[in-house]
């Protein structure tokens, strides 16, 4: 039965397998990506993945060790280990080069899977490699690198007991790439001491100290009194066998998984850029719902940061700038949505935009194109469609923001002066200011001339005349509006005012 990596991350599973000297295979899956890590007596000996860029053949091409023709001749339909064996047997690769490339591939697979915060795992204590291929990787360095990226809140939860004992292991650290703080903390563990004592001796803040200690534990440089065990079969149960048992047949060999390649890095980036181009708000940028809790927002951010941080793409100048721009949006979204006041203000802004969009969608549509020239229909305003400017202006006007509406409606009317809607609503925006009411009359008159059978435009003109105290002219326009549309409520209401 598959377990969740969120509860038991791979770094802890690898350390547990090392502590208990287990052999078997750890199968991992995160969305469409799969991987398997093989262990013998607690040591990582091999790993495979269905990611195309993490296949043996790709590493050979990357290091110019084998030509495309040679791969075509020997590599079709072969697993990575089988390809390595045949290239050795044919003298295409020597043993040293094969082991070096395989070790680099396995290390990269471990880096990828160690970065997963989501996904599932399943341990098979019967699985074994089907051939003699074995690699040596610096697991300790990979584990401590992974520990540095864990969320501090997760690390704090891993240490519920401040009196837990931390002790030295005597592990070799000459080749370890420790940070100064890690080296200093490790130097303090000369004998067993409590966790709280070590935090005090570290000279670091509690959070940084625990993160550092956690990394040293995962790397095997120190050990804790109570390591959180996840595997059902421990070293003790594995060895608990009856005396002088009958020899059991060896477990059947298990081939590495034959699965279809997942998406390549190029395809993944193409999908990422497409999603970012389509994202219209911070929630879409982080790929979370608007109802997402802050922990979900943080998890999404950390996942995106691991996969698309610009530092990962320094060597690829053609895409680095684009990744950097996309990640700037991700960071802005994260900072806004994890700050309560900023998030509240942003949500109000989105609500206002959504309201404006709905009002814009309800804007009057073009009834006829009879009066429009081809120039009117193809005109743009600063590269924008005048219809878009009209919809934005209409929405602002309906929301009681005439000063915002005015430049949009003016631009639409100037770009397509024979579109009656543009002229009428531009006039309506102008009519809200006593200083521009004469200009408003000119726009209403133009709209009525362009579309004389539109009762709404005549009502607008009548309302302007009423505000200017030109009651006889207002009455004339109201009566004309009711002749066109006897059921026009605005015209009826204005008529009652005029008859008082």
Tab-separated table of C-alpha atoms in Angstrom:
chain	number	residue	atom	x	y	z
A	1	UNK	CA	0.000	0.000	0.000
A	2	UNK	CA	1.386	3.392	-1.030
A	3	UNK	CA	2.242	5.948	1.661
A	4	UNK	CA	2.441	9.746	1.345
A	5	UNK	CA	5.778	11.548	1.065
A	6	UNK	CA	4.263	14.511	2.883
A	7	UNK	CA	4.163	12.399	6.063
A	8	UNK	CA	7.463	10.546	5.526
A	9	UNK	CA	9.817	12.395	3.154
A	10	UNK	CA	12.305	10.435	1.096
A	11	UNK	CA	15.303	11.803	3.023
A	12	UNK	CA	13.995	10.183	6.225
A	13	UNK	CA	13.199	6.930	4.421
A	14	UNK	CA	16.737	6.678	3.042
A	15	UNK	CA	18.237	7.344	6.478
A	16	UNK	CA	15.919	4.770	8.066
A	17	UNK	CA	16.902	2.138	5.492
A	18	UNK	CA	20.555	2.950	6.164
A	19	UNK	CA	20.132	2.691	9.946
A	20	UNK	CA	18.326	-0.655	9.715
A	21	UNK	CA	20.558	-2.107	6.945
A	22	UNK	CA	17.607	-3.069	4.770
A	23	UNK	CA	17.738	-4.335	1.196
A	24	UNK	CA	14.967	-3.842	-1.345
A	25	UNK	CA	13.434	-1.193	-3.583
A	26	UNK	CA	11.712	2.064	-2.777
A	27	UNK	CA	9.210	2.978	-5.491
A	28	UNK	CA	8.182	6.632	-5.754
A	29	UNK	CA	5.570	8.485	-7.770
A	30	UNK	CA	4.742	12.173	-8.087
A	31	UNK	CA	2.054	12.978	-10.639
A	32	UNK	CA	3.332	11.405	-13.888
A	33	UNK	CA	6.926	10.985	-12.754
A	34	UNK	CA	8.057	7.641	-11.353
A	35	UNK	CA	11.327	6.419	-9.878
A	36	UNK	CA	12.733	3.398	-8.081
A	37	UNK	CA	15.726	3.341	-5.720
A	38	UNK	CA	17.477	0.040	-4.944
A	39	UNK	CA	19.218	-0.668	-1.637
A	40	UNK	CA	21.565	-3.383	-0.421
A	41	UNK	CA	22.397	-3.586	3.267
A	42	UNK	CA	21.198	-0.033	3.746
A	43	UNK	CA	23.222	1.474	0.885
A	44	UNK	CA	21.838	3.021	-2.308
A	45	UNK	CA	23.165	0.898	-5.203
A	46	UNK	CA	21.040	2.076	-8.137
A	47	UNK	CA	18.092	4.251	-9.178
A	48	UNK	CA	15.989	4.615	-12.311
A	49	UNK	CA	13.330	7.050	-13.466
A	50	UNK	CA	10.889	7.488	-16.326
A	51	UNK	CA	12.021	11.089	-16.905
A	52	UNK	CA	13.607	11.146	-20.350
A	53	UNK	CA	16.411	13.504	-19.332
A	54	UNK	CA	17.364	11.119	-16.503
A	55	UNK	CA	18.037	8.109	-18.743
A	56	UNK	CA	21.495	6.615	-19.281
A	57	UNK	CA	21.416	7.276	-23.038
A	58	UNK	CA	20.771	10.992	-22.462
A	59	UNK	CA	23.789	11.251	-20.158
A	60	UNK	CA	25.958	9.513	-22.724
A	61	UNK	CA	24.899	12.022	-25.376
A	62	UNK	CA	25.339	14.943	-22.974
A	63	UNK	CA	28.958	13.922	-22.257
A	64	UNK	CA	29.670	13.024	-25.928
A	65	UNK	CA	30.660	9.489	-24.952
A	66	UNK	CA	28.528	7.649	-27.501
A	67	UNK	CA	27.299	8.711	-30.939
A	68	UNK	CA	23.694	8.692	-32.066
A	69	UNK	CA	24.538	5.891	-34.495
A	70	UNK	CA	25.947	3.719	-31.711
A	71	UNK	CA	22.903	4.337	-29.539
A	72	UNK	CA	20.638	3.466	-32.449
A	73	UNK	CA	22.567	0.249	-32.942
A	74	UNK	CA	22.710	-0.855	-29.307
A	75	UNK	CA	20.171	1.160	-27.316
A	76	UNK	CA	16.738	0.534	-28.755
A	77	UNK	CA	14.354	-1.164	-26.342
A	78	UNK	CA	17.061	-1.697	-23.715
A	79	UNK	CA	16.932	-0.709	-20.074
A	80	UNK	CA	19.687	1.580	-18.780
A	81	UNK	CA	21.573	-1.283	-17.138
A	82	UNK	CA	21.251	-3.485	-20.216
A	83	UNK	CA	22.533	-0.664	-22.424
A	84	UNK	CA	25.496	-0.133	-20.094
A	85	UNK	CA	26.329	-3.845	-20.233
A	86	UNK	CA	26.231	-4.103	-24.010
A	87	UNK	CA	28.316	-0.948	-24.497
A	88	UNK	CA	30.909	-2.419	-22.126
A	89	UNK	CA	30.914	-5.778	-23.886
A	90	UNK	CA	31.350	-4.129	-27.288
A	91	UNK	CA	34.219	-1.974	-26.046
A	92	UNK	CA	32.365	1.265	-26.723
A	93	UNK	CA	32.689	2.298	-23.056
A	94	UNK	CA	35.171	1.239	-20.399
A	95	UNK	CA	34.032	0.247	-16.923
A	96	UNK	CA	35.213	3.486	-15.292
A	97	UNK	CA	33.271	5.704	-17.718
A	98	UNK	CA	30.169	3.542	-17.344
A	99	UNK	CA	30.246	3.700	-13.550
A	100	UNK	CA	30.894	7.460	-13.564
A	101	UNK	CA	27.962	8.212	-15.855
A	102	UNK	CA	25.631	5.877	-13.977
A	103	UNK	CA	26.657	7.457	-10.662
A	104	UNK	CA	25.895	10.947	-12.033
A	105	UNK	CA	22.517	9.744	-13.302
A	106	UNK	CA	21.600	8.073	-9.996
A	107	UNK	CA	22.668	11.183	-8.045
A	108	UNK	CA	20.440	13.390	-10.199
A	109	UNK	CA	17.495	11.011	-9.758
A	110	UNK	CA	18.016	11.193	-6.003
A	111	UNK	CA	18.174	15.009	-6.120
A	112	UNK	CA	14.901	15.111	-8.013
A	113	UNK	CA	13.041	12.700	-5.753
A	114	UNK	CA	14.491	14.203	-2.571
A	115	UNK	CA	12.942	17.533	-3.592
A	116	UNK	CA	9.429	16.068	-3.722
A	117	UNK	CA	7.140	17.240	-0.959
A	118	UNK	CA	4.111	15.571	-2.520
A	119	UNK	CA	3.657	12.139	-4.045
A	120	UNK	CA	3.676	8.591	-2.734
A	121	UNK	CA	6.138	5.806	-1.895
A	122	UNK	CA	6.044	2.056	-1.477
A	123	UNK	CA	8.800	-0.205	-0.130
A	124	UNK	CA	9.361	-3.704	-1.526
A	125	UNK	CA	11.794	-5.735	0.588
A	126	UNK	CA	11.847	-8.569	-1.986
A	127	UNK	CA	12.979	-6.518	-4.982
A	128	UNK	CA	16.537	-6.887	-6.246
A	129	UNK	CA	18.444	-5.691	-9.283
A	130	UNK	CA	18.461	-8.271	-12.052
A	131	UNK	CA	22.149	-7.808	-12.942
A	132	UNK	CA	25.435	-6.913	-11.309
A	133	UNK	CA	25.235	-3.167	-11.922
A	134	UNK	CA	26.017	-1.214	-8.763
A	135	UNK	CA	26.969	2.445	-8.231
A	136	UNK	CA	28.532	4.445	-5.426
A	137	UNK	CA	26.959	7.826	-4.633
A	138	UNK	CA	27.590	10.360	-1.891
A	139	UNK	CA	24.232	9.851	-0.215
A	140	UNK	CA	25.153	11.842	2.897
A	141	UNK	CA	25.841	15.015	0.923
A	142	UNK	CA	22.610	14.618	-1.034
A	143	UNK	CA	20.605	14.158	2.166
A	144	UNK	CA	22.026	17.200	3.925
A	145	UNK	CA	21.434	19.287	0.774
A	146	UNK	CA	17.818	18.147	0.780
A	147	UNK	CA	17.420	18.976	4.472
A	148	UNK	CA	18.375	22.602	3.829
A	149	UNK	CA	15.280	22.997	1.640
A	150	UNK	CA	12.761	21.609	4.119
A	151	UNK	CA	10.182	24.055	5.410
A	152	UNK	CA	11.121	25.199	8.948
A	153	UNK	CA	7.619	24.401	10.232
A	154	UNK	CA	7.995	20.783	9.112
A	155	UNK	CA	11.398	20.483	10.810
A	156	UNK	CA	10.032	21.902	14.077
A	157	UNK	CA	7.333	19.219	14.078
A	158	UNK	CA	10.042	16.527	13.824
A	159	UNK	CA	11.450	17.484	17.246
A	160	UNK	CA	8.616	17.291	19.811
A	161	UNK	CA	10.936	16.425	22.724
A	162	UNK	CA	13.589	19.016	23.711
A	163	UNK	CA	15.192	16.458	26.052
A	164	UNK	CA	15.821	13.945	23.248
A	165	UNK	CA	19.435	12.774	23.155
A	166	UNK	CA	21.698	13.644	20.208
A	167	UNK	CA	24.921	11.634	19.934
A	168	UNK	CA	27.948	11.409	17.604
A	169	UNK	CA	28.177	8.550	15.077
A	170	UNK	CA	31.849	8.738	14.216
A	171	UNK	CA	30.980	8.920	10.491
A	172	UNK	CA	33.715	10.169	8.177
A	173	UNK	CA	33.170	13.813	7.223
A	174	UNK	CA	36.340	14.700	5.263
A	175	UNK	CA	34.511	14.728	1.932
A	176	UNK	CA	31.381	16.368	3.351
A	177	UNK	CA	30.427	19.735	1.896
A	178	UNK	CA	29.211	21.231	5.162
A	179	UNK	CA	28.193	24.833	5.623
A	180	UNK	CA	30.065	26.722	8.382
A	181	UNK	CA	27.069	26.521	10.760
A	182	UNK	CA	26.747	22.765	10.134
A	183	UNK	CA	30.424	22.183	10.773
A	184	UNK	CA	30.302	24.180	13.996
A	185	UNK	CA	27.219	22.373	15.329
A	186	UNK	CA	28.767	19.008	14.468
A	187	UNK	CA	31.911	19.968	16.396
A	188	UNK	CA	29.775	20.500	19.516
A	189	UNK	CA	28.553	16.888	19.513
A	190	UNK	CA	31.577	15.247	21.096
A	191	UNK	CA	29.404	13.200	23.438
A	192	UNK	CA	25.660	12.599	23.899
A	193	UNK	CA	23.716	15.690	24.973
A	194	UNK	CA	20.111	16.802	24.923
A	195	UNK	CA	18.577	18.560	21.962
A	196	UNK	CA	17.955	21.718	23.997
A	197	UNK	CA	21.621	21.769	25.119
A	198	UNK	CA	22.823	21.427	21.530
A	199	UNK	CA	20.543	24.263	20.374
A	200	UNK	CA	22.001	26.462	23.117
A	201	UNK	CA	25.588	25.522	22.233
A	202	UNK	CA	25.007	26.139	18.532
A	203	UNK	CA	24.774	29.923	18.969
A	204	UNK	CA	22.011	29.920	16.335
A	205	UNK	CA	18.376	30.839	16.581
A	206	UNK	CA	16.134	27.898	17.561
A	207	UNK	CA	14.686	27.440	14.058
A	208	UNK	CA	18.049	27.596	12.268
A	209	UNK	CA	19.625	25.345	14.884
A	210	UNK	CA	16.961	22.638	14.503
A	211	UNK	CA	17.192	22.817	10.707
A	212	UNK	CA	20.950	22.340	10.942
A	213	UNK	CA	20.674	19.448	13.420
A	214	UNK	CA	18.005	17.802	11.262
A	215	UNK	CA	20.356	17.869	8.257
A	216	UNK	CA	23.231	16.366	10.250
A	217	UNK	CA	20.914	13.556	11.438
A	218	UNK	CA	19.704	12.756	7.913
A	219	UNK	CA	23.279	12.738	6.626
A	220	UNK	CA	24.274	10.270	9.360
A	221	UNK	CA	26.842	12.545	11.012
A	222	UNK	CA	24.909	12.505	14.303
A	223	UNK	CA	22.120	10.264	15.550
A	224	UNK	CA	18.992	10.959	17.526
A	225	UNK	CA	17.467	8.960	20.298
A	226	UNK	CA	14.123	8.405	18.543
A	227	UNK	CA	14.292	8.376	14.772
A	228	UNK	CA	10.756	8.431	13.241
A	229	UNK	CA	10.375	4.996	11.620
A	230	UNK	CA	8.002	4.533	8.685
A	231	UNK	CA	8.843	1.091	7.285
A	232	UNK	CA	6.960	-1.855	8.744
A	233	UNK	CA	9.928	-4.146	8.511
A	234	UNK	CA	12.891	-3.072	10.625
A	235	UNK	CA	16.342	-4.591	10.868
A	236	UNK	CA	15.430	-6.549	13.986
A	237	UNK	CA	12.378	-8.198	12.419
A	238	UNK	CA	14.341	-8.904	9.285
A	239	UNK	CA	16.873	-10.875	11.293
A	240	UNK	CA	14.357	-12.577	13.590
A	241	UNK	CA	14.497	-16.027	11.949
A	242	UNK	CA	14.263	-19.496	13.480
A	243	UNK	CA	17.579	-21.210	14.264
A	244	UNK	CA	19.044	-23.263	11.396
A	245	UNK	CA	16.311	-22.518	8.911
A	246	UNK	CA	15.995	-24.505	5.748
A	247	UNK	CA	17.635	-22.628	2.901
A	248	UNK	CA	15.049	-20.530	1.127
A	249	UNK	CA	15.176	-19.993	-2.602
A	250	UNK	CA	16.554	-16.605	-3.588
A	251	UNK	CA	13.903	-14.017	-4.402
A	252	UNK	CA	13.178	-13.659	-8.103
A	253	UNK	CA	15.073	-10.822	-9.798
A	254	UNK	CA	13.072	-7.671	-10.343
A	255	UNK	CA	13.709	-5.686	-13.463
A	256	UNK	CA	13.798	-1.917	-13.197
A	257	UNK	CA	10.416	-0.451	-14.173
A	258	UNK	CA	9.649	-0.361	-17.881
A	259	UNK	CA	7.498	2.721	-18.135
A	260	UNK	CA	6.862	5.236	-20.818
A	261	UNK	CA	9.020	8.360	-20.536
A	262	UNK	CA	7.345	11.254	-18.737
A	263	UNK	CA	7.535	14.777	-20.023
A	264	UNK	CA	10.969	16.154	-20.817
A	265	UNK	CA	12.247	19.351	-19.236
A	266	UNK	CA	11.577	21.185	-22.505
A	267	UNK	CA	7.955	20.000	-22.577
A	268	UNK	CA	7.504	20.784	-18.888
A	269	UNK	CA	8.792	24.343	-19.385
A	270	UNK	CA	6.548	24.800	-22.409
A	271	UNK	CA	3.525	23.818	-20.310
A	272	UNK	CA	4.724	26.056	-17.429
A	273	UNK	CA	5.129	29.113	-19.669
A	274	UNK	CA	1.743	28.449	-21.267
A	275	UNK	CA	0.100	28.270	-17.840
A	276	UNK	CA	1.830	31.455	-16.692
A	277	UNK	CA	0.783	33.326	-19.858
A	278	UNK	CA	-2.820	32.303	-19.223
A	279	UNK	CA	-2.755	33.237	-15.504
A	280	UNK	CA	-4.785	36.372	-14.855
A	281	UNK	CA	-4.381	36.654	-11.076
A	282	UNK	CA	-2.093	35.610	-8.220
A	283	UNK	CA	-4.131	32.483	-7.485
A	284	UNK	CA	-3.755	31.271	-11.063
A	285	UNK	CA	-0.021	32.052	-10.939
A	286	UNK	CA	0.378	29.758	-7.905
A	287	UNK	CA	-2.145	27.267	-9.352
A	288	UNK	CA	-4.371	27.260	-6.259
A	289	UNK	CA	-8.063	27.941	-5.686
A	290	UNK	CA	-9.169	31.300	-4.300
A	291	UNK	CA	-10.357	29.445	-1.207
A	292	UNK	CA	-6.921	27.883	-0.617
A	293	UNK	CA	-5.584	27.954	2.955
A	294	UNK	CA	-2.235	29.611	3.625
A	295	UNK	CA	-0.482	26.237	4.042
A	296	UNK	CA	-1.655	25.172	0.593
A	297	UNK	CA	-0.436	28.475	-0.870
A	298	UNK	CA	2.969	27.953	0.752
A	299	UNK	CA	3.216	24.355	-0.465
A	300	UNK	CA	2.454	25.434	-4.002
A	301	UNK	CA	5.062	28.202	-3.832
A	302	UNK	CA	7.776	25.886	-2.493
A	303	UNK	CA	6.958	23.296	-5.159
A	304	UNK	CA	7.232	25.898	-7.931
A	305	UNK	CA	10.434	27.294	-6.401
A	306	UNK	CA	12.076	23.862	-6.436
A	307	UNK	CA	11.159	23.282	-10.068
A	308	UNK	CA	11.464	26.730	-11.642
A	309	UNK	CA	13.882	28.825	-9.590
A	310	UNK	CA	15.992	30.864	-12.065
A	311	UNK	CA	19.223	29.559	-10.512
A	312	UNK	CA	18.449	26.157	-12.063
A	313	UNK	CA	18.598	27.640	-15.555
A	314	UNK	CA	21.721	29.832	-15.494
A	315	UNK	CA	23.382	27.635	-18.102
A	316	UNK	CA	20.455	28.046	-20.503
A	317	UNK	CA	20.598	31.672	-21.558
A	318	UNK	CA	17.775	31.262	-24.067
A	319	UNK	CA	15.190	30.533	-21.351
A	320	UNK	CA	16.768	32.007	-18.196
A	321	UNK	CA	15.283	35.476	-18.687
A	322	UNK	CA	11.825	34.057	-19.290
A	323	UNK	CA	12.025	31.811	-16.210
A	324	UNK	CA	13.266	34.770	-14.149
A	325	UNK	CA	10.312	36.901	-15.268
A	326	UNK	CA	7.834	34.104	-14.505
A	327	UNK	CA	9.368	33.463	-11.087
A	328	UNK	CA	9.133	37.178	-10.241
A	329	UNK	CA	5.358	36.836	-10.715
A	330	UNK	CA	5.345	33.723	-8.520
A	331	UNK	CA	7.231	35.552	-5.760
A	332	UNK	CA	4.917	38.571	-5.947
A	333	UNK	CA	1.874	36.291	-5.757
A	334	UNK	CA	3.317	34.433	-2.753
A	335	UNK	CA	4.183	37.623	-0.865
A	336	UNK	CA	0.709	39.078	-1.482
A	337	UNK	CA	-1.334	35.998	-0.618
A	338	UNK	CA	0.603	35.088	2.549
A	339	UNK	CA	0.219	38.572	4.068
A	340	UNK	CA	-3.248	38.893	5.610
A	341	UNK	CA	-3.829	42.597	4.903
A	342	UNK	CA	-2.388	42.455	1.393
A	343	UNK	CA	-4.445	39.356	0.606
A	344	UNK	CA	-7.639	41.004	1.854
A	345	UNK	CA	-7.004	44.105	-0.260
A	346	UNK	CA	-6.138	41.964	-3.265
A	347	UNK	CA	-9.312	39.881	-2.895
A	348	UNK	CA	-11.380	43.084	-2.801
A	349	UNK	CA	-9.608	44.248	-5.956
A	350	UNK	CA	-10.390	40.948	-7.695
A	351	UNK	CA	-14.024	41.193	-6.621
A	352	UNK	CA	-14.246	44.704	-8.073
A	353	UNK	CA	-12.630	43.541	-11.312
A	354	UNK	CA	-15.030	40.615	-11.528
A	355	UNK	CA	-17.983	42.952	-11.011
A	356	UNK	CA	-16.635	45.274	-13.701
A	357	UNK	CA	-16.235	42.341	-16.114
A	358	UNK	CA	-19.830	41.269	-15.564
A	359	UNK	CA	-21.079	44.815	-16.162
A	360	UNK	CA	-18.872	45.110	-19.253
A	361	UNK	CA	-20.334	41.870	-20.592
A	362	UNK	CA	-23.771	43.480	-20.254
A	363	UNK	CA	-22.743	46.550	-22.269
A	364	UNK	CA	-25.051	47.366	-25.220
A	365	UNK	CA	-24.115	45.399	-28.317
A	366	UNK	CA	-23.921	46.800	-31.822
A	367	UNK	CA	-27.372	46.563	-33.356
A	368	UNK	CA	-26.344	47.282	-36.931
A	369	UNK	CA	-23.229	48.059	-38.932
A	370	UNK	CA	-25.085	50.079	-41.580
A	371	UNK	CA	-23.588	53.395	-40.529
A	372	UNK	CA	-20.027	52.066	-40.021
A	373	UNK	CA	-17.286	52.423	-42.584
A	374	UNK	CA	-14.560	49.783	-42.935
A	375	UNK	CA	-12.191	52.242	-41.249
A	376	UNK	CA	-14.533	52.440	-38.243
A	377	UNK	CA	-14.662	48.675	-37.894
A	378	UNK	CA	-10.882	48.199	-38.138
A	379	UNK	CA	-9.821	51.206	-36.065
A	380	UNK	CA	-7.691	50.719	-32.962
A	381	UNK	CA	-6.918	52.953	-30.011
A	382	UNK	CA	-3.261	52.740	-29.055
A	383	UNK	CA	-3.269	49.179	-30.402
A	384	UNK	CA	-6.486	48.315	-28.522
A	385	UNK	CA	-9.862	47.434	-29.986
A	386	UNK	CA	-12.262	50.412	-29.503
A	387	UNK	CA	-14.954	47.899	-28.514
A	388	UNK	CA	-12.772	46.847	-25.584
A	389	UNK	CA	-12.301	50.486	-24.579
A	390	UNK	CA	-16.061	51.019	-24.823
A	391	UNK	CA	-16.820	48.022	-22.603
A	392	UNK	CA	-14.314	49.213	-19.987
A	393	UNK	CA	-15.758	52.733	-20.071
A	394	UNK	CA	-19.336	51.455	-19.855
A	395	UNK	CA	-18.461	49.333	-16.793
A	396	UNK	CA	-16.787	52.259	-15.027
A	397	UNK	CA	-19.750	54.526	-15.793
A	398	UNK	CA	-22.236	51.994	-14.429
A	399	UNK	CA	-20.111	51.649	-11.269
A	400	UNK	CA	-20.314	55.403	-10.636
A	401	UNK	CA	-16.811	56.255	-11.826
A	402	UNK	CA	-17.344	58.754	-14.668
A	403	UNK	CA	-13.809	60.135	-14.450
A	404	UNK	CA	-12.464	56.638	-15.068
A	405	UNK	CA	-14.996	55.981	-17.803
A	406	UNK	CA	-14.405	59.229	-19.697
A	407	UNK	CA	-10.992	58.499	-21.339
A	408	UNK	CA	-12.101	55.019	-22.433
A	409	UNK	CA	-15.360	56.231	-23.968
A	410	UNK	CA	-13.656	59.233	-25.571
A	411	UNK	CA	-11.053	56.956	-27.162
A	412	UNK	CA	-13.729	54.617	-28.535
A	413	UNK	CA	-15.799	57.489	-29.933
A	414	UNK	CA	-12.768	59.097	-31.570
A	415	UNK	CA	-11.636	55.821	-33.114
A	416	UNK	CA	-15.082	54.959	-34.524
A	417	UNK	CA	-17.106	58.197	-34.743
A	418	UNK	CA	-19.917	56.518	-36.708
A	419	UNK	CA	-20.688	54.024	-33.936
A	420	UNK	CA	-23.793	55.395	-32.218
A	421	UNK	CA	-23.226	53.514	-28.932
A	422	UNK	CA	-19.802	55.025	-28.461
A	423	UNK	CA	-21.072	58.575	-29.045
A	424	UNK	CA	-24.117	58.154	-26.769
A	425	UNK	CA	-22.256	56.793	-23.759
A	426	UNK	CA	-19.402	59.231	-24.250
A	427	UNK	CA	-22.084	61.893	-24.031
A	428	UNK	CA	-23.484	60.294	-20.871
A	429	UNK	CA	-20.031	60.487	-19.229
A	430	UNK	CA	-19.641	64.109	-20.316
A	431	UNK	CA	-23.084	64.964	-18.920
A	432	UNK	CA	-21.964	64.158	-15.350
A	433	UNK	CA	-19.886	67.366	-15.316
A	434	UNK	CA	-21.636	70.711	-15.686
A	435	UNK	CA	-18.613	72.099	-17.567
A	436	UNK	CA	-18.916	69.529	-20.357
A	437	UNK	CA	-22.704	69.312	-20.743
A	438	UNK	CA	-22.673	71.255	-24.031
A	439	UNK	CA	-20.218	68.701	-25.421
A	440	UNK	CA	-22.510	65.981	-24.088
A	441	UNK	CA	-25.447	67.406	-26.105
A	442	UNK	CA	-23.344	67.256	-29.279
A	443	UNK	CA	-22.522	63.590	-28.656
A	444	UNK	CA	-26.183	62.705	-27.949
A	445	UNK	CA	-27.312	64.497	-31.090
A	446	UNK	CA	-24.692	62.608	-33.099
A	447	UNK	CA	-25.869	59.280	-31.645
A	448	UNK	CA	-29.527	60.072	-32.412
A	449	UNK	CA	-28.629	61.048	-35.978
A	450	UNK	CA	-26.632	57.826	-36.463
A	451	UNK	CA	-29.386	55.638	-34.964
A	452	UNK	CA	-32.676	57.592	-34.954
A	453	UNK	CA	-34.782	54.568	-33.957
A	454	UNK	CA	-32.963	54.010	-30.654
A	455	UNK	CA	-35.220	55.199	-27.844
A	456	UNK	CA	-32.444	54.987	-25.191
A	457	UNK	CA	-30.326	57.665	-26.904
A	458	UNK	CA	-33.289	60.052	-27.066
A	459	UNK	CA	-33.953	59.465	-23.349
A	460	UNK	CA	-30.331	60.345	-22.569
A	461	UNK	CA	-30.699	63.567	-24.535
A	462	UNK	CA	-34.014	64.314	-22.803
A	463	UNK	CA	-32.441	63.806	-19.355
A	464	UNK	CA	-29.678	66.262	-20.269
A	465	UNK	CA	-32.266	68.837	-21.381
A	466	UNK	CA	-34.157	68.290	-18.107
A	467	UNK	CA	-30.975	68.894	-16.061
A	468	UNK	CA	-30.369	72.095	-18.077
A	469	UNK	CA	-34.000	73.163	-17.402
A	470	UNK	CA	-34.851	72.967	-21.121
A	471	UNK	CA	-38.163	71.287	-20.293
A	472	UNK	CA	-39.929	71.797	-23.639
A	473	UNK	CA	-37.016	70.243	-25.525
A	474	UNK	CA	-36.861	67.440	-22.953
A	475	UNK	CA	-40.590	66.731	-23.459
A	476	UNK	CA	-40.148	66.575	-27.226
A	477	UNK	CA	-37.383	63.939	-26.943
A	478	UNK	CA	-39.340	61.903	-24.369
A	479	UNK	CA	-42.401	61.803	-26.631
A	480	UNK	CA	-40.246	60.708	-29.574
A	481	UNK	CA	-38.695	57.980	-27.404
A	482	UNK	CA	-42.153	56.678	-26.405
A	483	UNK	CA	-43.273	56.662	-30.027
A	484	UNK	CA	-40.333	54.342	-30.763
A	485	UNK	CA	-40.694	52.264	-27.584
A	486	UNK	CA	-43.998	52.780	-25.731
A	487	UNK	CA	-42.815	50.546	-22.865
A	488	UNK	CA	-39.576	52.434	-22.175
A	489	UNK	CA	-39.553	52.807	-18.351
A	490	UNK	CA	-36.931	55.558	-18.276
A	491	UNK	CA	-38.963	57.647	-20.712
A	492	UNK	CA	-42.163	57.088	-18.671
A	493	UNK	CA	-40.437	58.129	-15.438
A	494	UNK	CA	-39.047	61.314	-17.014
A	495	UNK	CA	-42.428	62.138	-18.531
A	496	UNK	CA	-44.025	62.055	-15.040
A	497	UNK	CA	-41.404	64.524	-13.806
A	498	UNK	CA	-42.104	66.855	-16.736
A	499	UNK	CA	-45.867	66.731	-16.178
A	500	UNK	CA	-45.675	67.857	-12.530
